[in-house]
Coordinates of C-alpha atoms and ligand atoms in Angstrom, one line a residue:
M22 CA 56.9 104.0 66.9
N23 CA 53.7 105.6 65.9
R24 CA 50.3 105.5 67.7
T25 CA 49.0 102.4 66.0
G26 CA 52.4 100.8 66.6
V27 CA 52.2 101.5 70.3
I28 CA 48.6 100.2 70.5
V29 CA 49.5 97.0 68.6
V30 CA 52.6 96.4 70.8
A31 CA 50.6 97.2 74.0
T32 CA 47.9 94.8 73.0
L33 CA 50.4 92.1 72.1
L34 CA 52.2 92.7 75.4
S35 CA 49.0 92.4 77.3
L36 CA 48.1 89.2 75.6
V37 CA 51.6 87.7 76.2
A38 CA 51.5 88.9 79.8
A39 CA 48.1 87.3 80.4
I40 CA 49.0 84.1 78.7
S41 CA 52.3 83.7 80.4
S42 CA 51.1 84.6 83.8
L43 CA 48.2 82.2 83.6
G44 CA 50.3 79.6 81.8
G45 CA 53.1 80.1 84.2
M46 CA 50.9 79.7 87.3
S47 CA 49.2 76.7 85.8
Y48 CA 52.6 75.1 85.1
L49 CA 53.8 76.1 88.5
S50 CA 50.9 74.4 90.2
W51 CA 51.3 71.3 88.0
T52 CA 55.0 71.0 88.9
R53 CA 54.3 71.8 92.5
A54 CA 51.5 69.1 92.6
Q55 CA 54.0 66.6 91.1
A56 CA 56.7 67.5 93.5
V57 CA 54.4 67.1 96.5
E58 CA 53.1 63.8 95.1
E59 CA 56.6 62.5 94.4
K60 CA 57.6 63.3 97.9
R61 CA 54.6 61.5 99.3
L62 CA 55.2 58.4 97.1
Q63 CA 58.9 58.5 98.0
S64 CA 58.1 58.3 101.7
F65 CA 55.8 55.3 101.1
A66 CA 58.6 53.6 99.1
Q67 CA 61.1 54.3 101.8
Q68 CA 58.8 53.0 104.5
A69 CA 58.1 49.9 102.4
L70 CA 61.7 49.3 101.8
Q71 CA 62.5 49.5 105.5
R72 CA 59.9 47.0 106.3
A73 CA 61.0 44.7 103.5
Q74 CA 64.6 44.7 104.8
I75 CA 63.4 43.0 108.0
P76 CA 62.4 39.6 106.6
F77 CA 65.2 39.7 104.1
H78 CA 67.7 40.4 106.8
D79 CA 66.1 37.8 109.2
A80 CA 66.3 35.1 106.6
S81 CA 69.9 35.8 105.9
V82 CA 70.8 35.6 109.6
V83 CA 68.8 32.5 110.3
L84 CA 70.2 30.7 107.2
H85 CA 73.8 31.4 108.2
R86 CA 73.1 30.4 111.8
L87 CA 71.6 27.0 110.6
H88 CA 74.6 26.5 108.3
N89 CA 76.9 26.6 111.3
T90 CA 74.8 24.3 113.4
H91 CA 76.3 21.2 115.0
A92 CA 73.2 19.1 115.3
A93 CA 73.0 16.0 113.1
P94 CA 70.7 16.6 110.1
C95 CA 67.0 15.9 110.9
S96 CA 67.9 14.8 114.4
N97 CA 65.3 15.8 117.1
A98 CA 67.7 18.6 118.2
H99 CA 67.9 19.9 114.6
I100 CA 64.1 19.9 114.1
L101 CA 63.7 21.6 117.5
Q102 CA 66.2 24.3 116.5
M103 CA 64.3 24.9 113.3
R104 CA 61.0 25.0 115.2
K105 CA 62.4 27.5 117.6
I106 CA 63.4 29.7 114.7
T107 CA 60.0 29.5 113.2
I108 CA 58.3 30.5 116.4
N109 CA 60.8 33.2 117.4
T110 CA 61.2 34.9 114.0
R111 CA 58.1 36.7 113.1
S112 CA 58.7 36.9 109.4
I113 CA 59.7 33.3 108.9
E114 CA 56.8 30.9 108.5
D115 CA 58.7 27.6 108.2
V116 CA 62.2 26.1 107.8
G117 CA 63.1 23.0 105.9
Y118 CA 66.3 21.0 105.3
F119 CA 67.2 19.5 101.9
E120 CA 69.7 16.9 101.0
K121 CA 70.6 16.3 97.3
G122 CA 67.7 18.4 96.2
V123 CA 65.1 16.5 98.3
L124 CA 63.3 17.8 101.4
K125 CA 64.4 15.7 104.4
C126 CA 62.7 17.4 107.3
T127 CA 60.9 20.6 108.3
S128 CA 60.4 22.4 111.6
W129 CA 57.4 20.1 112.0
Q130 CA 58.7 16.7 111.2
K131 CA 60.7 14.5 109.0
S132 CA 59.5 14.6 105.5
R133 CA 57.4 11.6 104.4
N134 CA 56.8 12.5 100.8
T135 CA 59.5 13.1 98.3
I136 CA 59.5 16.8 97.8
I137 CA 62.0 18.1 95.2
Q138 CA 63.6 21.4 95.7
T139 CA 62.4 24.1 93.4
I140 CA 64.8 25.8 91.0
P141 CA 65.6 29.3 92.3
D142 CA 64.6 32.3 90.4
F143 CA 67.7 34.2 91.3
I144 CA 70.6 34.2 93.7
T145 CA 71.4 37.2 96.0
A146 CA 74.9 38.7 96.3
D147 CA 75.6 36.6 99.4
G148 CA 74.6 33.4 97.7
I149 CA 71.1 32.9 98.9
Q150 CA 68.9 31.2 96.3
V151 CA 65.5 32.8 96.1
S152 CA 62.3 31.4 94.7
Q153 CA 59.8 34.2 94.2
S154 CA 56.6 32.2 94.5
M155 CA 56.5 28.6 95.6
L156 CA 53.6 26.6 97.0
P157 CA 54.6 24.7 100.1
E158 CA 52.8 21.5 100.7
I159 CA 51.3 22.3 104.1
S160 CA 49.7 25.7 103.7
G161 CA 49.1 25.9 99.9
K162 CA 49.7 29.7 100.2
P163 CA 52.4 31.2 97.9
M164 CA 55.6 31.8 99.7
V165 CA 59.0 33.3 99.0
G166 CA 61.6 30.7 99.5
M167 CA 65.2 31.5 100.5
F168 CA 67.7 28.7 100.4
Y169 CA 71.3 28.5 101.6
A170 CA 73.6 25.6 102.2
G171 CA 70.8 23.0 102.7
H172 CA 68.3 25.1 104.6
K173 CA 65.4 26.9 103.2
V174 CA 63.1 29.4 105.0
L175 CA 59.6 30.4 103.8
I176 CA 58.5 33.9 104.1
D177 CA 55.0 35.2 103.5
P178 CA 55.4 37.7 100.7
A179 CA 53.0 40.1 102.6
R180 CA 55.9 40.6 105.1
F181 CA 57.8 42.5 102.4
T182 CA 55.0 45.0 101.9
D183 CA 53.9 45.2 105.5
I184 CA 52.5 48.7 105.3
V185 CA 49.1 50.3 105.1
L186 CA 48.5 52.2 101.8
E187 CA 45.6 53.9 100.1
P188 CA 43.9 51.5 97.8
E189 CA 44.9 53.5 94.7
I190 CA 48.6 53.3 95.4
Q191 CA 50.3 50.2 94.2
I192 CA 53.7 49.0 95.3
A193 CA 56.2 46.4 94.2
I194 CA 59.2 45.3 96.3
T195 CA 61.8 43.7 94.1
T196 CA 65.5 42.8 94.2
S197 CA 67.7 45.6 92.8
D198 CA 68.0 43.7 89.5
G199 CA 64.2 43.5 89.2
H200 CA 63.0 40.2 90.6
A201 CA 59.7 40.8 92.4
L202 CA 59.4 39.7 96.0
S203 CA 56.0 41.1 96.8
T204 CA 53.4 43.5 95.5
L205 CA 50.5 45.4 97.0
H206 CA 47.3 46.4 95.1
Q207 CA 48.4 44.6 91.9
P208 CA 50.8 47.0 90.1
D209 CA 51.4 46.5 86.4
M210 CA 54.5 44.4 86.6
Q211 CA 55.5 45.1 83.0
L212 CA 55.6 48.8 83.9
V213 CA 57.5 48.1 87.1
G214 CA 60.1 46.2 85.0
T215 CA 60.5 49.2 82.6
L216 CA 60.7 51.6 85.4
L217 CA 63.4 49.6 87.1
K218 CA 65.5 49.3 84.0
G219 CA 65.4 52.9 82.7
T220 CA 65.8 55.4 85.5
Q221 CA 64.4 58.0 83.0
A222 CA 61.1 56.2 82.5
K223 CA 59.7 57.9 85.5
T224 CA 56.3 58.4 84.2
G225 CA 54.1 55.8 82.6
I226 CA 51.3 56.9 80.3
D227 CA 48.7 56.9 83.0
S228 CA 50.6 56.4 86.2
F229 CA 52.7 58.6 88.3
S230 CA 55.7 56.6 89.7
V231 CA 58.6 56.6 92.0
V232 CA 61.5 54.2 92.3
V233 CA 63.6 54.0 95.4
R234 CA 66.6 51.6 95.9
D235 CA 68.2 50.5 99.1
G236 CA 70.9 47.9 99.0
E237 CA 69.7 44.6 97.6
L238 CA 66.1 45.8 97.4
A239 CA 64.1 48.3 95.4
A240 CA 60.6 49.7 95.8
V241 CA 58.4 50.9 92.9
V242 CA 55.4 52.9 93.8
L243 CA 52.7 53.7 91.2
E244 CA 49.7 56.0 91.4
P245 CA 47.2 56.5 88.6
Y246 CA 47.1 60.1 87.3
G247 CA 43.4 60.3 88.0
K248 CA 44.3 60.5 91.7
I249 CA 47.0 63.2 91.4
R250 CA 44.8 65.3 89.1
D251 CA 42.6 66.0 92.0
R252 CA 45.6 67.4 93.9
L253 CA 46.5 69.4 90.8
W254 CA 43.1 71.0 90.8
Q255 CA 43.5 71.9 94.4
E256 CA 46.9 73.5 93.7
Q257 CA 45.4 75.4 90.7
L258 CA 42.7 76.7 92.9
I259 CA 45.4 78.4 94.9
W260 CA 47.7 79.5 92.1
V261 CA 45.5 80.4 89.2
P262 CA 43.9 83.4 91.0
F263 CA 47.5 84.6 91.6
G264 CA 48.2 84.2 87.9
L265 CA 45.0 86.1 87.2
L266 CA 46.1 88.8 89.5
L267 CA 49.6 88.9 88.0
A268 CA 48.1 89.0 84.5
L269 CA 45.8 91.9 85.5
L270 CA 48.8 93.7 87.1
F271 CA 50.8 93.2 83.9
I272 CA 48.0 94.4 81.7
G273 CA 47.4 97.4 84.0
A274 CA 51.1 98.3 83.8
V275 CA 51.1 98.0 80.0
I276 CA 48.0 100.2 79.8
W277 CA 49.5 102.7 82.2
I278 CA 52.7 102.8 80.3
S279 CA 51.1 103.0 76.8
R280 CA 48.7 105.7 78.0
R281 CA 51.6 107.7 79.3
R282 CA 53.4 107.1 76.1
L283 CA 50.3 108.0 74.0
S284 CA 49.6 111.2 76.0
P285 CA 51.0 114.4 74.3
L286 CA 53.5 114.8 77.1
G287 CA 54.5 111.2 76.9
E288 CA 55.0 111.5 73.1
L289 CA 57.1 114.6 73.6
R290 CA 59.2 113.0 76.3
F291 CA 59.8 110.1 73.9
A292 CA 60.7 112.5 71.1
I293 CA 63.4 114.0 73.2
E294 CA 64.7 110.6 74.2
R295 CA 64.8 109.5 70.5
R296 CA 66.1 112.9 69.4
E297 CA 63.3 113.4 66.8
F298 CA 64.0 117.1 66.4
I299 CA 65.5 118.8 63.5
V300 CA 66.3 122.5 62.9
H301 CA 65.4 124.6 59.9
Y302 CA 67.1 127.9 59.3
Q303 CA 65.4 131.1 58.2
P304 CA 68.0 133.4 56.6
I305 CA 68.5 136.8 58.0
I306 CA 69.4 139.4 55.4
E307 CA 71.5 142.6 55.8
L308 CA 69.0 145.0 54.2
K309 CA 71.7 147.4 52.9
S310 CA 73.7 144.8 51.0
G311 CA 71.0 142.2 50.5
M312 CA 73.5 139.7 51.8
C313 CA 72.8 136.7 54.0
T314 CA 74.2 137.4 57.5
G315 CA 73.0 134.3 59.1
A316 CA 69.8 132.6 60.2
E317 CA 67.4 132.0 62.9
A318 CA 67.3 128.4 64.1
L319 CA 63.7 127.1 64.2
V320 CA 63.1 123.8 65.7
R321 CA 60.8 121.1 64.1
W322 CA 59.7 117.8 65.4
R323 CA 60.0 115.1 62.8
R324 CA 57.6 112.3 63.8
P325 CA 58.7 108.7 63.0
D326 CA 56.0 108.6 60.2
G327 CA 57.9 111.5 58.6
S328 CA 55.4 114.2 59.3
I329 CA 56.8 117.5 60.6
V330 CA 55.2 119.2 63.6
R331 CA 55.6 123.0 63.9
P332 CA 56.9 124.4 67.2
D333 CA 53.7 126.4 68.0
L334 CA 52.1 122.9 68.6
F335 CA 54.7 121.6 71.0
I336 CA 56.7 124.5 72.4
P337 CA 53.9 125.6 74.8
L338 CA 53.6 122.1 76.2
A339 CA 57.4 121.8 76.4
E340 CA 57.6 125.1 78.3
E341 CA 54.8 124.1 80.7
S342 CA 56.4 120.8 81.5
G343 CA 60.0 121.9 81.7
L344 CA 60.9 119.7 78.7
I345 CA 61.9 122.8 76.8
L346 CA 65.3 122.7 78.5
P347 CA 66.5 119.4 76.9
I348 CA 64.9 120.6 73.6
T349 CA 67.1 123.8 73.7
D350 CA 70.1 121.6 74.4
Q351 CA 69.3 119.5 71.3
V352 CA 68.8 122.5 69.2
I353 CA 72.2 123.8 70.2
E354 CA 73.7 120.4 69.3
L355 CA 71.9 120.3 66.0
V356 CA 73.1 123.8 65.0
I357 CA 76.7 122.8 65.7
E358 CA 76.2 119.5 63.9
D359 CA 74.5 121.1 60.9
L360 CA 76.5 124.3 60.5
G361 CA 79.6 123.9 62.7
T362 CA 82.1 123.7 59.9
W363 CA 80.4 126.2 57.8
L364 CA 80.3 128.7 60.6
T365 CA 84.0 128.4 61.2
Q366 CA 84.6 129.0 57.5
H367 CA 82.3 132.1 57.6
P368 CA 83.2 133.8 60.9
D369 CA 81.1 136.9 60.0
L370 CA 77.9 134.9 59.9
H371 CA 75.7 134.2 62.9
I372 CA 72.9 131.9 64.0
A373 CA 70.1 133.0 66.3
I374 CA 68.8 130.5 68.8
N375 CA 65.4 130.9 70.5
L376 CA 65.6 130.6 74.3
S377 CA 62.6 129.8 76.5
A378 CA 61.6 131.7 79.6
Q379 CA 63.1 128.9 81.7
D380 CA 66.4 129.0 79.8
I381 CA 66.6 132.7 80.7
K382 CA 65.5 132.3 84.2
T383 CA 68.0 129.5 85.1
G384 CA 70.8 130.8 82.9
R385 CA 71.9 127.1 82.6
V386 CA 71.8 127.3 78.8
L387 CA 74.9 129.5 78.9
D388 CA 77.1 126.8 80.4
V389 CA 75.6 124.3 78.0
L390 CA 76.5 126.6 75.1
Q391 CA 80.0 127.3 76.3
A392 CA 80.6 123.6 76.8
K393 CA 79.2 122.6 73.4
L394 CA 81.0 125.3 71.5
E395 CA 84.3 124.4 73.1
N396 CA 86.7 123.2 70.4
T397 CA 84.3 123.7 67.5
G398 CA 86.0 126.8 66.2
I399 CA 82.8 128.7 66.3
T400 CA 83.2 132.1 68.2
N401 CA 80.6 133.1 70.7
R402 CA 79.7 136.3 68.9
Q403 CA 78.4 134.1 66.0
I404 CA 75.6 133.0 68.3
W405 CA 72.7 135.3 68.9
L406 CA 70.2 134.5 71.6
E407 CA 66.6 135.5 71.2
A408 CA 64.3 135.8 74.3
T409 CA 60.7 136.9 74.5
E410 CA 59.3 139.0 77.2
R411 CA 58.0 135.9 79.0
G412 CA 61.7 135.3 79.9
F413 CA 62.0 138.7 81.6
M414 CA 59.3 138.3 84.2
D415 CA 61.8 137.5 86.8
M416 CA 63.8 140.6 86.1
Q417 CA 66.7 139.9 88.4
A418 CA 67.4 136.5 87.0
A419 CA 66.9 137.8 83.4
R420 CA 69.4 140.5 84.1
A421 CA 71.9 138.1 85.5
T422 CA 71.6 135.8 82.5
I423 CA 71.8 138.6 80.0
D424 CA 74.8 140.1 81.6
K425 CA 76.5 136.8 81.7
A426 CA 75.6 136.0 78.1
R427 CA 77.0 139.3 76.9
A428 CA 80.1 139.0 79.0
Q429 CA 80.7 135.6 77.2
G430 CA 80.4 137.4 73.9
F431 CA 76.9 136.2 72.8
W432 CA 74.5 138.7 71.3
V433 CA 71.1 139.0 73.0
A434 CA 68.0 140.1 71.2
I435 CA 64.4 140.7 72.5
D436 CA 62.1 138.7 70.3
D437 CA 58.5 139.4 69.1
F438 CA 59.0 143.0 70.3
G439 CA 55.8 144.9 70.7
T440 CA 53.5 142.0 71.3
G441 CA 53.8 142.0 75.1
Y442 CA 52.5 144.3 77.8
S443 CA 55.7 145.8 79.0
S444 CA 58.1 145.7 76.1
L445 CA 59.1 149.3 76.7
S446 CA 60.0 148.8 80.3
Y447 CA 62.2 145.8 79.6
L448 CA 63.9 147.7 76.9
Q449 CA 64.9 150.3 79.4
K450 CA 66.1 148.0 82.1
L451 CA 67.9 145.2 80.2
P452 CA 71.3 145.5 78.4
L453 CA 70.3 144.1 75.0
D454 CA 72.1 144.0 71.6
A455 CA 69.2 143.8 69.3
L456 CA 65.5 144.1 68.9
K457 CA 63.3 142.0 66.7
I458 CA 60.2 143.9 65.5
D459 CA 57.3 141.5 65.5
K460 CA 55.8 140.6 62.2
S461 CA 52.5 142.2 63.1
F462 CA 54.1 145.7 62.9
I463 CA 55.8 144.9 59.6
D464 CA 52.4 143.8 58.2
T465 CA 51.1 147.3 58.8
I466 CA 53.7 149.0 56.7
G467 CA 52.0 150.7 53.7
T468 CA 48.6 150.4 55.3
D469 CA 46.9 153.1 57.2
S470 CA 46.1 151.1 60.3
V471 CA 46.7 152.6 63.8
S472 CA 49.7 150.5 64.5
S473 CA 51.4 151.5 61.3
N474 CA 52.0 154.7 63.1
V475 CA 53.8 152.8 65.8
T476 CA 56.3 151.0 63.7
P477 CA 58.5 154.1 63.0
H478 CA 58.5 154.9 66.7
I479 CA 59.8 151.5 67.6
I480 CA 62.5 151.9 65.1
D481 CA 63.5 155.3 66.4
M482 CA 63.4 154.1 70.0
A483 CA 65.7 151.2 69.1
K484 CA 68.1 153.6 67.4
T485 CA 68.1 155.8 70.5
L486 CA 69.0 152.9 72.6
Q487 CA 71.6 151.9 70.1
L488 CA 70.1 148.5 69.5
N489 CA 70.4 146.6 66.2
I490 CA 67.0 146.0 64.6
V491 CA 65.8 142.9 62.9
A492 CA 62.5 143.1 61.1
E493 CA 60.5 139.9 61.1
G494 CA 58.0 138.6 58.5
I495 CA 59.0 140.8 55.6
E496 CA 56.8 139.6 52.7
T497 CA 56.9 142.5 50.2
Q498 CA 59.5 144.6 48.5
E499 CA 57.6 147.6 49.7
Q500 CA 58.1 146.6 53.3
A501 CA 61.8 146.0 52.6
D502 CA 62.2 149.4 51.0
Y503 CA 60.5 151.2 53.8
L504 CA 62.7 149.5 56.4
L505 CA 65.8 150.1 54.4
A506 CA 64.9 153.8 54.1
R507 CA 64.7 153.9 57.9
E508 CA 68.0 152.3 58.3
V509 CA 66.8 149.0 59.8
E510 CA 69.8 146.8 59.7
Y511 CA 68.4 143.3 59.2
G512 CA 65.4 141.6 57.8
Q513 CA 63.9 138.2 57.8
G514 CA 60.8 137.0 55.9
W515 CA 59.3 135.1 53.0
L516 CA 60.4 137.8 50.7
Y517 CA 63.8 136.3 51.0
S518 CA 63.2 132.8 52.1
K519 CA 61.2 130.6 54.4
A520 CA 63.0 128.5 57.0
L521 CA 65.2 126.0 55.1
P522 CA 66.9 122.7 55.9
A523 CA 70.6 123.3 56.7
A524 CA 72.0 122.3 53.2
D525 CA 69.4 124.5 51.4
F526 CA 70.2 127.4 53.8
M527 CA 73.9 127.2 53.1
Q528 CA 73.2 127.1 49.3
F529 CA 70.9 130.1 49.7
C530 CA 73.6 132.1 51.5
Q531 CA 76.1 131.2 48.8
T532 CA 73.9 132.4 46.0
R533 CA 72.8 135.4 47.9
A534 CA 76.4 136.5 48.5
G535 CA 77.1 136.2 44.8
A536 CA 73.9 138.0 43.8
A537 CA 74.3 140.7 46.3
A538 CA 77.9 141.3 45.3
T539 CA 76.9 141.9 41.7
A540 CA 73.6 143.7 42.5
T541 CA 75.2 146.3 44.8
P542 CA 78.3 147.7 43.2
G543 CA 80.5 149.7 45.6
Ligands
G617 O1 59.0 129.3 62.2 P1 58.1 128.7 63.2 O2 56.6 128.7 62.9 O3 58.6 127.4 63.4 O4 58.2 129.4 64.6 C1 57.2 129.4 65.6 C2 57.7 129.8 66.9 O5 58.3 128.7 67.7 C3 58.8 130.9 66.9 O6 58.3 132.1 66.9 C4 59.6 130.6 68.1 O7 59.2 131.5 69.1 C5 59.3 129.2 68.5 N1 60.5 128.4 68.3 C6 61.0 127.9 67.2 N2 62.1 127.3 67.5 C7 62.3 127.3 68.8 C8 63.3 126.8 69.7 O8 64.3 126.2 69.3 N3 63.2 127.1 71.0 C9 62.1 127.8 71.5 N4 62.1 128.1 72.8 N5 61.2 128.3 70.7 C10 61.3 128.1 69.3
G618 O1 60.8 133.2 66.8 P1 59.7 133.9 65.9 O2 58.4 134.1 66.6 O3 60.2 135.2 65.4 O4 59.6 133.0 64.6 C1 59.2 133.4 63.4 C2 57.9 132.8 62.9 O5 57.3 133.6 61.9 C3 58.0 131.4 62.4 O6 56.8 130.7 62.7 C4 58.2 131.6 60.9 O7 57.8 130.5 60.1 C5 57.2 132.8 60.7 N1 57.6 133.6 59.6 C6 58.8 134.0 59.2 N2 58.8 134.8 58.1 C7 57.5 134.9 57.8 C8 56.8 135.7 56.7 O8 57.4 136.4 55.9 N3 55.5 135.6 56.7 C9 54.8 134.8 57.5 N4 53.4 134.8 57.4 N5 55.4 134.1 58.6 C10 56.7 134.2 58.7
MN619 MN1 62.5 134.1 67.2

């Protein structure tokens, strides 16, 4: 992902985080408010049902007791019994006795007028006929009538809803199959009916509702949404700041991560994770024959947008941060991937790999190399290791690493020779195989600068120490001729080739071998 990509994704993520945190918290507070309200209404409903069971139960007991009475119908004893019941049973207002559908007597007296029994609205499971709303002669107040085997009791419907409720909350007590017995605060009975039928129709358009059933009875409690909305706001006051905080946290995290990601170090770390490195190969030429003897592996960072970053731009940062170690590992892997087969087919050719100061200091790279070369068919002497002076600061560690490398069969070369402060002293103290003369000295060949006098001395010194010499940055034939005359073994530079992709490099070597063979007979 490139920079713009990261910024776009980070912005989107922030937006999503903000919206989902706020939305989530809003939703949470809404569902919480609903849950709290539902519980509250449920407790009202349960309370109401408990109270409603009392008159219902009383009526049933009384009616059965009266059915089993031995007093003669409408005798004084019978009327007295009915009167006692009326007085002693709180929920029963009056008791009457019917014969052939006509009222004969009540708990007060024998009936004088002809009162016809009302047709019941429904019959309960144990056979009691219930009239939901009848107007008895004496009081004129609507009553619930319950009739069984000749006797009828009258119950004030208020007894079924004998609880105290906030005025906004409406309740209906019905039989389980939907016949209303009593209501409080005028609920919409059509809505109550729907709610009782479909258990799913929990929520009306503008009312919050709860249905509770208990045996023969059911309670429906309604509350207008306007009321619960207040509670919702209260909940949101608590939760939305949390959502805001969460959103800020998320956004902060996204910014933190993307800043890390967008920092040069973050980008490099990602590049390693995504293996964005490739290796180009600059041919190394045997000056005497003009033949290709191998190459120096030079790492490049190929960005996702296809651009190539040169190592001078990221190697210093990688060395500073320790990220150079995994980069070295990837370079080793890439060399094996690119040229493994080719190197096994050409056992006399080599590849030079640049090691960082940390690679030299830790020596870890040698184990990595050994493990990765295992079973590839590449021999260790085909691998040259280049190290600059910076790797030799810790002399003891450098010595140990170089000794070990050479014991394993790798070649070790000192790179950029002549550019540091103590090149000479290192040369004396370290067991090296080769010396790479820095380009700056090659540049002076054929000029009359001061350092042009130094170049031959470097060459002589290397010869004295029996080191192989690689001349870097050869750009002209004149330079090549000069070096050849002084028996410098190897050369590298634009005169021959720039660093090439693996396939081009192999092609180069192939042609070079043919050309060299014909160009230098004998
Ligand atoms: O050819 P180029 O400009 O890419 O080389 C620049 C410098 O980067 C080289 O002189 C070399 O020191 C360094 N370099 C190139 N490849 C590697 C590598 O794989 N590891 C290390 N440590 N340095 C490298
Ligand atoms: O690891 P080292 O510092 O030796 O890497 C060699 C560096 O020199 C690389 O950056 C490479 O591109 C560069 N280079 C190699 N040959 C030539 C050359 O002939 N001329 C110039 N100007 N640069 C070269
Ligand atoms: Mn090098």
